[in-house]
Short mmCIF file of C-alpha atoms in Angstrom, two decimals:
data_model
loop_
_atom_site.label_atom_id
_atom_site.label_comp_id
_atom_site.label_asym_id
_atom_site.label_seq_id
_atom_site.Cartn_x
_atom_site.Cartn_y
_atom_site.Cartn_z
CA UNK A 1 2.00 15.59 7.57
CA UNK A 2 2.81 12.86 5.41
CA UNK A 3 0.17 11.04 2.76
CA UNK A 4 0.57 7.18 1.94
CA UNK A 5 -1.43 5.44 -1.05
CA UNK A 6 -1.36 1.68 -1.52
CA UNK A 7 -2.00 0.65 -4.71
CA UNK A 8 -3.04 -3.21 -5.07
CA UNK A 9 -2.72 -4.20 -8.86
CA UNK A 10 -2.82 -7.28 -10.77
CA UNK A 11 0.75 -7.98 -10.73
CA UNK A 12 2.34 -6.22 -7.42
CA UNK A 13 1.14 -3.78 -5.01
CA UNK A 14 2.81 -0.77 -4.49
CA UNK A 15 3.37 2.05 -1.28
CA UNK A 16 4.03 5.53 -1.91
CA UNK A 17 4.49 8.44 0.25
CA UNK A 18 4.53 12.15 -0.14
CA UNK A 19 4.96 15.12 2.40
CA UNK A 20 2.07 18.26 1.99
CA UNK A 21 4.05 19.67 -0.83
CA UNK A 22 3.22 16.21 -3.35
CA UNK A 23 7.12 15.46 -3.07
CA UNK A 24 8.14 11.66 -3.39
CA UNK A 25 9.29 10.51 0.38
CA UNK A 26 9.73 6.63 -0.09
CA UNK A 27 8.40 4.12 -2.89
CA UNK A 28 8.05 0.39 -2.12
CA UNK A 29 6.93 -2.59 -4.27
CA UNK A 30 6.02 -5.98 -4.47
CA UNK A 31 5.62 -8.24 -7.08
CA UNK A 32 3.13 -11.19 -6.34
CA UNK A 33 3.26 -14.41 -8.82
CA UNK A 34 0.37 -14.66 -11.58
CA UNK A 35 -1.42 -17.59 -13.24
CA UNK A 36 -1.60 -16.93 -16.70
CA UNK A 37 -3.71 -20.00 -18.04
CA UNK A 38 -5.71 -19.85 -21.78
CA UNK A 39 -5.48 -16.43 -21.59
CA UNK A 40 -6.67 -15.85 -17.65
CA UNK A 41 -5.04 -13.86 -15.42
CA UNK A 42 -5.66 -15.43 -11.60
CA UNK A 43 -4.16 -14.31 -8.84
CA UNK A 44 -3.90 -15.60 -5.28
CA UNK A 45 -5.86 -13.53 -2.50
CA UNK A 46 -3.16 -14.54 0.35
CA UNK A 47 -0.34 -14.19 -1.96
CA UNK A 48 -1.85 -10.48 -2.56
CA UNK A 49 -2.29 -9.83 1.11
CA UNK A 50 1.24 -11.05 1.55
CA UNK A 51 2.72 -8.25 -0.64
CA UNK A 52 0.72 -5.60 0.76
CA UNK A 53 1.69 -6.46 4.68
CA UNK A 54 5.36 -6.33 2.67
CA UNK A 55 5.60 -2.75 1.58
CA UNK A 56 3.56 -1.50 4.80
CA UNK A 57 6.31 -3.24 6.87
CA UNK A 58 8.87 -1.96 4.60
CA UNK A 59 8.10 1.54 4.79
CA UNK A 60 6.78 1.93 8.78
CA UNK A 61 10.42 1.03 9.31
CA UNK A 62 11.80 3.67 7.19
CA UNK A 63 8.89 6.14 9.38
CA UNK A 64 9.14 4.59 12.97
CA UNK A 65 6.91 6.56 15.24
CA UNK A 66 6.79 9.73 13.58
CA UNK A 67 5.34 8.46 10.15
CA UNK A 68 2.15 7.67 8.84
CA UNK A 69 1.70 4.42 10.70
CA UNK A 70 2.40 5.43 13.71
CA UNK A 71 -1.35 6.37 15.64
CA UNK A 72 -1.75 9.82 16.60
CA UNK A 73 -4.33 12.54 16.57
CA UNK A 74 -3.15 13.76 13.27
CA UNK A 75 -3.50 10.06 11.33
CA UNK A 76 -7.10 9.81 10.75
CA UNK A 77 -7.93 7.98 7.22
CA UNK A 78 -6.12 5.40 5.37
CA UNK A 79 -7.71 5.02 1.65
CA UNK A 80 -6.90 1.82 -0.37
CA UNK A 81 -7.05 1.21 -3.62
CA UNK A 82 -7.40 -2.16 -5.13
CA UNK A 83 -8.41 -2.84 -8.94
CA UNK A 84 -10.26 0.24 -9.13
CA UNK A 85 -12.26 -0.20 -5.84
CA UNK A 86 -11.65 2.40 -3.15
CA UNK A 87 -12.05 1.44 0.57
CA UNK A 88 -11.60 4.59 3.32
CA UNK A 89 -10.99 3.35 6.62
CA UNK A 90 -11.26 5.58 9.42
CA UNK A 91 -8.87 4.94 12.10
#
């Protein structure tokens, strides 16, 4: 079994997965540009979505078939966290 977290923050996003012990399998990041105007911090929804279809790509090719996004009976929730919301998406 493998576990994958995506973390969306407000200057990258970030994939990590571990095996059933906790250990570190594969790390990915991206880094999205920010607009830092009079002391605002905007960021760009499709420039967001960009990085996170990034490090999913990136790391399904490192798991093809036999990782976490790859469908099978044992894959059942993804859980995504994004500026401290938490979305659980049953597959």
């Amino acid at each position: 079994m493998k576990i994958g977290g995506i973390d969306v923050g407000t200057t990258g996003c970030k994939l990590t997965v571990y095996n059933e012990k906790g250990e570190l399998l594969e790390k990915s990041y991206k880094e999205y540009e920010v607009s830092r105007k009079t002391g605002e911090h905007e960021i760009d929804a499709a420039k967001v979505f960009e990085g996170v279809k990034a490090v999913i790509k990136e790391t399904a090719i490192t798991f093809p078939k036999s990782g976490i996004f790859h469908r099978s009976k044992s894959n059942k929730i993804v859980y995504i966290c994004s500026f401290t919301e938490i979305f659980c998406i049953f597959a």
